[in-house]
PDB file of C-alpha atoms and ligand atoms in Angstrom:
ATOM      1  CA  MET A 576       9.713  14.617   1.391  1.00  0.00           C
ATOM      2  CA  GLY A 577       6.587  15.759  -0.473  1.00  0.00           C
ATOM      3  CA  ILE A 578       5.002  16.987   2.758  1.00  0.00           C
ATOM      4  CA  ALA A 579       8.126  19.062   3.557  1.00  0.00           C
ATOM      5  CA  VAL A 580       7.933  20.729   0.136  1.00  0.00           C
ATOM      6  CA  LEU A 581       4.273  21.572   0.747  1.00  0.00           C
ATOM      7  CA  VAL A 582       4.904  23.008   4.228  1.00  0.00           C
ATOM      8  CA  ILE A 583       7.868  25.118   3.086  1.00  0.00           C
ATOM      9  CA  PHE A 584       5.811  26.374   0.154  1.00  0.00           C
ATOM     10  CA  TRP A 585       2.963  27.604   2.381  1.00  0.00           C
ATOM     11  CA  VAL A 586       5.329  29.141   4.926  1.00  0.00           C
ATOM     12  CA  VAL A 587       6.938  31.186   2.124  1.00  0.00           C
ATOM     13  CA  VAL A 588       3.524  32.315   0.850  1.00  0.00           C
ATOM     14  CA  GLY A 589       2.533  33.271   4.398  1.00  0.00           C
ATOM     15  CA  ILE A 590       5.710  35.332   4.936  1.00  0.00           C
ATOM     16  CA  LEU A 591       5.178  37.142   1.634  1.00  0.00           C
ATOM     17  CA  VAL A 592       1.577  38.031   2.489  1.00  0.00           C
ATOM     18  CA  VAL A 593       2.462  39.298   5.980  1.00  0.00           C
ATOM     19  CA  GLY A 594       5.407  41.216   4.533  1.00  0.00           C
ATOM     20  CA  VAL A 595       3.231  43.050   2.014  1.00  0.00           C
ATOM     21  CA  ALA A 596       0.561  43.824   4.599  1.00  0.00           C
ATOM     22  CA  MET A 597       3.172  45.417   6.879  1.00  0.00           C
ATOM     23  CA  SER A 598       4.949  47.379   4.142  1.00  0.00           C
ATOM     24  CA  ALA A 599       1.584  48.647   2.821  1.00  0.00           C
ATOM     25  CA  THR A 600       0.792  50.295   6.159  1.00  0.00           C
ATOM     26  CA  LYS A 601       4.203  51.996   6.251  1.00  0.00           C
ATOM     27  CA  LYS A 602       3.970  53.665   2.807  1.00  0.00           C
ATOM     28  CA  PRO A 603       3.847  57.510   2.954  1.00  0.00           C
ATOM     29  CA  ASN A 604       0.869  59.205   1.248  1.00  0.00           C
ATOM     30  CA  ASP A 605       2.704  60.468  -1.861  1.00  0.00           C
ATOM     31  CA  GLU A 606       3.734  56.948  -2.788  1.00  0.00           C
ATOM     32  CA  GLU A 607       0.218  55.583  -2.487  1.00  0.00           C
ATOM     33  CA  GLY A 608      -0.444  55.414  -6.252  1.00  0.00           C
ATOM     34  CA  ARG A 609       2.689  53.407  -7.001  1.00  0.00           C
ATOM     35  CA  SER A 610       2.253  51.126  -4.024  1.00  0.00           C
ATOM     36  CA  ARG A 611      -1.344  50.355  -5.039  1.00  0.00           C
ATOM     37  CA  VAL A 612      -0.134  49.116  -8.425  1.00  0.00           C
ATOM     38  CA  GLY A 613       2.635  47.220  -6.693  1.00  0.00           C
ATOM     39  CA  THR A 614       0.134  45.628  -4.314  1.00  0.00           C
ATOM     40  CA  ALA A 615      -2.134  44.644  -7.221  1.00  0.00           C
ATOM     41  CA  VAL A 616       0.758  42.996  -9.065  1.00  0.00           C
ATOM     42  CA  PHE A 617       1.838  41.308  -5.878  1.00  0.00           C
ATOM     43  CA  GLY A 618      -1.726  40.130  -5.213  1.00  0.00           C
ATOM     44  CA  LEU A 619      -1.791  38.552  -8.645  1.00  0.00           C
ATOM     45  CA  GLY A 620       1.500  36.815  -7.886  1.00  0.00           C
ATOM     46  CA  VAL A 621       0.160  35.447  -4.609  1.00  0.00           C
ATOM     47  CA  ALA A 622      -3.003  34.254  -6.396  1.00  0.00           C
ATOM     48  CA  VAL A 623      -0.852  32.362  -8.902  1.00  0.00           C
ATOM     49  CA  LEU A 624       1.224  30.878  -6.077  1.00  0.00           C
ATOM     50  CA  ILE A 625      -1.937  29.765  -4.274  1.00  0.00           C
ATOM     51  CA  VAL A 626      -3.240  28.037  -7.409  1.00  0.00           C
ATOM     52  CA  VAL A 627       0.111  26.275  -7.717  1.00  0.00           C
ATOM     53  CA  GLY A 628      -0.012  25.314  -4.046  1.00  0.00           C
ATOM     54  CA  LEU A 629      -3.581  24.007  -4.186  1.00  0.00           C
ATOM     55  CA  ALA A 630      -3.555  22.234  -7.526  1.00  0.00           C
ATOM     56  CA  VAL A 631      -0.123  21.588  -8.963  1.00  0.00           C
ATOM     57  CA  LEU A 632       1.940  20.642  -5.890  1.00  0.00           C
ATOM     58  CA  PRO A 633      -0.483  18.063  -4.416  1.00  0.00           C
ATOM     59  CA  ALA A 634      -0.896  16.456  -7.848  1.00  0.00           C
ATOM     60  CA  TRP A 635       2.855  16.300  -8.259  1.00  0.00           C
ATOM     61  CA  ILE A 636       3.303  14.821  -4.780  1.00  0.00           C
ATOM     62  CA  LEU A 637       0.632  12.197  -5.464  1.00  0.00           C
ATOM     63  CA  VAL A 638       2.371  11.102  -8.647  1.00  0.00           C
ATOM     64  CA  ASP A 639       5.672  11.081  -6.776  1.00  0.00           C
ATOM     65  CA  ASN A 640       4.240   8.891  -3.996  1.00  0.00           C
ATOM     66  CA  THR A 641       2.619   6.375  -6.310  1.00  0.00           C
ATOM     67  CA  ASP A 642       5.940   5.880  -7.952  1.00  0.00           C
ATOM     68  CA  ALA A 643       7.735   5.430  -4.627  1.00  0.00           C
ATOM     69  CA  ASP A 644       5.161   2.919  -3.375  1.00  0.00           C
ATOM     70  CA  ALA A 645       5.432   0.801  -6.473  1.00  0.00           C
ATOM     71  CA  LYS A 646       9.213   0.629  -6.539  1.00  0.00           C
ATOM     72  CA  THR A 647      10.460   0.702  -2.973  1.00  0.00           C
ATOM     73  CA  VAL A 648       9.659  -2.211  -0.681  1.00  0.00           C
ATOM     74  CA  GLY A 649      11.022  -2.448   2.849  1.00  0.00           C
ATOM     75  CA  GLY A 650      13.633   0.176   1.968  1.00  0.00           C
ATOM     76  CA  VAL A 651      14.780  -1.796  -1.100  1.00  0.00           C
ATOM     77  CA  HIS A 652      14.533  -0.015  -4.414  1.00  0.00           C
ATOM     78  CA  LEU A 653      13.268  -2.447  -7.068  1.00  0.00           C
ATOM     79  CA  ASN A 654      14.281  -2.347 -10.712  1.00  0.00           C
ATOM     80  CA  ASP A 655      11.716  -3.062 -13.436  1.00  0.00           C
ATOM     81  CA  ALA A 656      12.489  -6.782 -13.529  1.00  0.00           C
ATOM     82  CA  GLN A 657      12.015  -7.025  -9.755  1.00  0.00           C
ATOM     83  CA  VAL A 658       8.719  -5.097  -9.912  1.00  0.00           C
ATOM     84  CA  HIS A 659       7.608  -7.683 -12.475  1.00  0.00           C
ATOM     85  CA  GLY A 660       8.905 -10.448 -10.207  1.00  0.00           C
ATOM     86  CA  ARG A 661       6.855  -9.037  -7.347  1.00  0.00           C
ATOM     87  CA  GLU A 662       3.649  -9.356  -9.391  1.00  0.00           C
ATOM     88  CA  LEU A 663       4.552 -12.925 -10.359  1.00  0.00           C
ATOM     89  CA  PHE A 664       5.338 -13.802  -6.744  1.00  0.00           C
ATOM     90  CA  ALA A 665       1.880 -12.637  -5.650  1.00  0.00           C
ATOM     91  CA  ALA A 666       0.242 -14.814  -8.305  1.00  0.00           C
ATOM     92  CA  ASN A 667       2.439 -17.935  -8.103  1.00  0.00           C
ATOM     93  CA  CYS A 668       4.222 -18.187  -4.770  1.00  0.00           C
ATOM     94  CA  ALA A 669       2.424 -16.194  -2.079  1.00  0.00           C
ATOM     95  CA  GLN A 670      -0.124 -18.919  -1.337  1.00  0.00           C
ATOM     96  CA  CYS A 671       2.620 -21.239  -0.063  1.00  0.00           C
ATOM     97  CA  HIS A 672       5.377 -18.948   1.232  1.00  0.00           C
ATOM     98  CA  THR A 673       5.723 -16.188   3.775  1.00  0.00           C
ATOM     99  CA  LEU A 674       7.443 -13.057   2.445  1.00  0.00           C
ATOM    100  CA  ARG A 675       6.845  -9.812   4.292  1.00  0.00           C
ATOM    101  CA  ALA A 676       7.660  -7.579   1.299  1.00  0.00           C
ATOM    102  CA  SER A 677       4.720  -9.161  -0.547  1.00  0.00           C
ATOM    103  CA  ASN A 678       2.448  -9.403   2.520  1.00  0.00           C
ATOM    104  CA  ALA A 679       2.518 -13.153   1.873  1.00  0.00           C
ATOM    105  CA  ILE A 680       1.695 -15.457   4.793  1.00  0.00           C
ATOM    106  CA  GLY A 681       1.632 -18.912   3.143  1.00  0.00           C
ATOM    107  CA  GLU A 682       2.767 -21.761   5.397  1.00  0.00           C
ATOM    108  CA  THR A 683       3.080 -24.791   3.101  1.00  0.00           C
ATOM    109  CA  GLY A 684       6.669 -23.982   2.186  1.00  0.00           C
ATOM    110  CA  PRO A 685       9.536 -22.460   4.156  1.00  0.00           C
ATOM    111  CA  ASN A 686       9.374 -18.830   5.320  1.00  0.00           C
ATOM    112  CA  LEU A 687      11.497 -16.978   2.747  1.00  0.00           C
ATOM    113  CA  ASP A 688      12.279 -14.107   5.130  1.00  0.00           C
ATOM    114  CA  THR A 689      13.988 -16.626   7.403  1.00  0.00           C
ATOM    115  CA  LEU A 690      15.584 -18.663   4.612  1.00  0.00           C
ATOM    116  CA  ARG A 691      16.833 -15.594   2.673  1.00  0.00           C
ATOM    117  CA  PRO A 692      17.638 -17.652  -0.457  1.00  0.00           C
ATOM    118  CA  LYS A 693      20.061 -16.476  -3.133  1.00  0.00           C
ATOM    119  CA  ALA A 694      18.574 -16.010  -6.620  1.00  0.00           C
ATOM    120  CA  ALA A 695      20.269 -19.219  -7.848  1.00  0.00           C
ATOM    121  CA  LEU A 696      18.538 -21.299  -5.156  1.00  0.00           C
ATOM    122  CA  VAL A 697      15.160 -19.747  -5.964  1.00  0.00           C
ATOM    123  CA  LEU A 698      15.687 -20.463  -9.673  1.00  0.00           C
ATOM    124  CA  ASP A 699      16.581 -24.071  -8.898  1.00  0.00           C
ATOM    125  CA  ALA A 700      13.511 -24.504  -6.689  1.00  0.00           C
ATOM    126  CA  ILE A 701      11.276 -23.098  -9.452  1.00  0.00           C
ATOM    127  CA  LYS A 702      12.858 -25.247 -12.154  1.00  0.00           C
ATOM    128  CA  ASN A 703      13.024 -28.571 -10.311  1.00  0.00           C
ATOM    129  CA  GLY A 704      10.394 -28.168  -7.632  1.00  0.00           C
ATOM    130  CA  ARG A 705      10.910 -29.563  -4.182  1.00  0.00           C
ATOM    131  CA  ALA A 706       9.653 -32.800  -2.659  1.00  0.00           C
ATOM    132  CA  ARG A 707      11.935 -33.763   0.164  1.00  0.00           C
ATOM    133  CA  GLY A 708       9.196 -35.633   1.931  1.00  0.00           C
ATOM    134  CA  GLY A 709       8.230 -32.927   4.378  1.00  0.00           C
ATOM    135  CA  MET A 710       4.694 -31.755   4.945  1.00  0.00           C
ATOM    136  CA  GLY A 711       4.308 -30.096   1.556  1.00  0.00           C
ATOM    137  CA  GLN A 712       5.607 -30.174  -1.983  1.00  0.00           C
ATOM    138  CA  MET A 713       6.509 -27.500  -4.496  1.00  0.00           C
ATOM    139  CA  PRO A 714       5.641 -28.327  -8.098  1.00  0.00           C
ATOM    140  CA  ALA A 715       8.415 -28.017 -10.703  1.00  0.00           C
ATOM    141  CA  GLY A 716       8.227 -25.480 -13.508  1.00  0.00           C
ATOM    142  CA  LEU A 717       5.817 -22.985 -11.935  1.00  0.00           C
ATOM    143  CA  LEU A 718       7.559 -20.299 -14.022  1.00  0.00           C
ATOM    144  CA  ALA A 719      10.202 -20.305 -16.755  1.00  0.00           C
ATOM    145  CA  GLY A 720      12.653 -18.053 -18.560  1.00  0.00           C
ATOM    146  CA  ASP A 721      12.686 -14.357 -17.673  1.00  0.00           C
ATOM    147  CA  ASP A 722       9.666 -14.790 -15.409  1.00  0.00           C
ATOM    148  CA  ALA A 723      11.592 -17.200 -13.197  1.00  0.00           C
ATOM    149  CA  LYS A 724      14.653 -14.933 -13.205  1.00  0.00           C
ATOM    150  CA  ASP A 725      12.582 -11.873 -12.275  1.00  0.00           C
ATOM    151  CA  VAL A 726      10.986 -13.658  -9.311  1.00  0.00           C
ATOM    152  CA  ALA A 727      14.378 -14.995  -8.174  1.00  0.00           C
ATOM    153  CA  SER A 728      15.890 -11.521  -8.360  1.00  0.00           C
ATOM    154  CA  TYR A 729      12.945 -10.067  -6.439  1.00  0.00           C
ATOM    155  CA  VAL A 730      13.052 -12.695  -3.683  1.00  0.00           C
ATOM    156  CA  GLN A 731      16.796 -12.315  -3.178  1.00  0.00           C
ATOM    157  CA  ALA A 732      16.424  -8.523  -2.990  1.00  0.00           C
ATOM    158  CA  VAL A 733      13.607  -8.384  -0.425  1.00  0.00           C
ATOM    159  CA  ALA A 734      13.739 -11.601   1.654  1.00  0.00           C
ATOM    160  CA  GLY A 735      14.339 -10.777   5.308  1.00  0.00           C
ATOM    161  CA  ARG A 736      13.620  -7.053   4.910  1.00  0.00           C
TER     162      ARG A 736
HETATM  163  C1  HEC B1561       2.056 -25.390  -3.638  1.00  0.00           C
HETATM  164  C2  HEC B1561       2.855 -24.646  -2.705  1.00  0.00           C
HETATM  165  C3  HEC B1561       4.072 -23.924  -3.229  1.00  0.00           C
HETATM  166  C4  HEC B1561       4.144 -22.970  -4.214  1.00  0.00           C
HETATM  167  C5  HEC B1561       3.014 -22.442  -5.081  1.00  0.00           C
HETATM  168  C6  HEC B1561       5.503 -22.523  -4.238  1.00  0.00           C
HETATM  169  N1  HEC B1561       6.255 -23.181  -3.309  1.00  0.00           N
HETATM  170 FE1  HEC B1561       8.224 -22.906  -2.936  1.00  0.00          FE
HETATM  171  N2  HEC B1561       8.187 -24.474  -1.647  1.00  0.00           N
HETATM  172  C7  HEC B1561       7.071 -25.169  -1.255  1.00  0.00           C
HETATM  173  C8  HEC B1561       7.452 -26.249  -0.353  1.00  0.00           C
HETATM  174  C9  HEC B1561       6.486 -27.207   0.321  1.00  0.00           C
HETATM  175  C10 HEC B1561       8.854 -26.166  -0.225  1.00  0.00           C
HETATM  176  C11 HEC B1561       9.747 -27.101   0.590  1.00  0.00           C
HETATM  177  C12 HEC B1561       9.669 -28.480  -0.056  1.00  0.00           C
HETATM  178  C13 HEC B1561      10.735 -29.422   0.409  1.00  0.00           C
HETATM  179  O1  HEC B1561      11.754 -28.972   0.956  1.00  0.00           O
HETATM  180  O2  HEC B1561      10.521 -30.618   0.178  1.00  0.00           O
HETATM  181  C14 HEC B1561       9.286 -25.032  -1.029  1.00  0.00           C
HETATM  182  C15 HEC B1561      10.577 -24.599  -1.123  1.00  0.00           C
HETATM  183  C16 HEC B1561      10.973 -23.409  -1.729  1.00  0.00           C
HETATM  184  C17 HEC B1561      12.295 -22.835  -1.632  1.00  0.00           C
HETATM  185  C18 HEC B1561      13.475 -23.378  -0.833  1.00  0.00           C
HETATM  186  C19 HEC B1561      14.249 -24.358  -1.683  1.00  0.00           C
HETATM  187  C20 HEC B1561      15.377 -24.994  -0.899  1.00  0.00           C
HETATM  188  O3  HEC B1561      16.122 -25.752  -1.518  1.00  0.00           O
HETATM  189  O4  HEC B1561      15.507 -24.748   0.302  1.00  0.00           O
HETATM  190  C21 HEC B1561      12.273 -21.674  -2.351  1.00  0.00           C
HETATM  191  C22 HEC B1561      13.419 -20.706  -2.543  1.00  0.00           C
HETATM  192  C23 HEC B1561      10.937 -21.552  -2.912  1.00  0.00           C
HETATM  193  N3  HEC B1561      10.171 -22.640  -2.511  1.00  0.00           N
HETATM  194  C24 HEC B1561      10.526 -20.507  -3.712  1.00  0.00           C
HETATM  195  C25 HEC B1561       9.300 -20.471  -4.354  1.00  0.00           C
HETATM  196  C26 HEC B1561       8.938 -19.503  -5.341  1.00  0.00           C
HETATM  197  C27 HEC B1561       9.814 -18.355  -5.816  1.00  0.00           C
HETATM  198  C28 HEC B1561       7.676 -19.800  -5.754  1.00  0.00           C
HETATM  199  C29 HEC B1561       6.852 -19.112  -6.831  1.00  0.00           C
HETATM  200  C30 HEC B1561       7.359 -19.222  -8.161  1.00  0.00           C
HETATM  201  C31 HEC B1561       7.236 -20.935  -4.977  1.00  0.00           C
HETATM  202  N4  HEC B1561       8.238 -21.315  -4.144  1.00  0.00           N
HETATM  203  C32 HEC B1561       5.982 -21.509  -5.090  1.00  0.00           C
HETATM  204  C33 HEC B1561       5.771 -24.926  -1.651  1.00  0.00           C
HETATM  205  C34 HEC B1561       5.410 -24.057  -2.674  1.00  0.00           C
END
């Protein structure tokens, strides 16, 4: 989206510059004085546009992109709680679980992209832990309260995407 804005912006500037160059050559002699002032004013306008194009637009697009990267994962838009949950997942869960949205490749526990657990199941696993006698165990109480809820909400939103 940002790139499209930038391209359209420069195309418009280009058309304006070509347009003025062509109209300047067509002006009859008696209008030369007026057209020179007009060209000067126009030149100033183009200069301002170029400054906007070089400085303001790229900065704006950068800010825009940072925001998009932080909040949209695998096409899922995350709310603030889920963004928080994502940070907690990286610190507390990623070493044991695979979850593509977090670039997590842990293998001790089940692959969450395959399991696609509902938030309630995630909350229960965090609260009570898991030790069904398989190859690994998940300790109980890794997180509590809102932290646990945020991770559960995040996992439900992104698992399998
Ligand atoms: C030390 C490794 C480890 C960590 C850290 C860990 N898990 Fe687990 N997790 C496991 C294992 C092993 C299992 C399966 C255990 C079993 O079934 O006996 C499991 C199971 C699960 C399940 C499936 C529960 C079910 O009933 O099928 C979910 C959901 C889960 N973990 C989420 C999380 C979340 C969220 C975190 C971070 C807060 C986390 N895990 C941290 C190892 C871990």
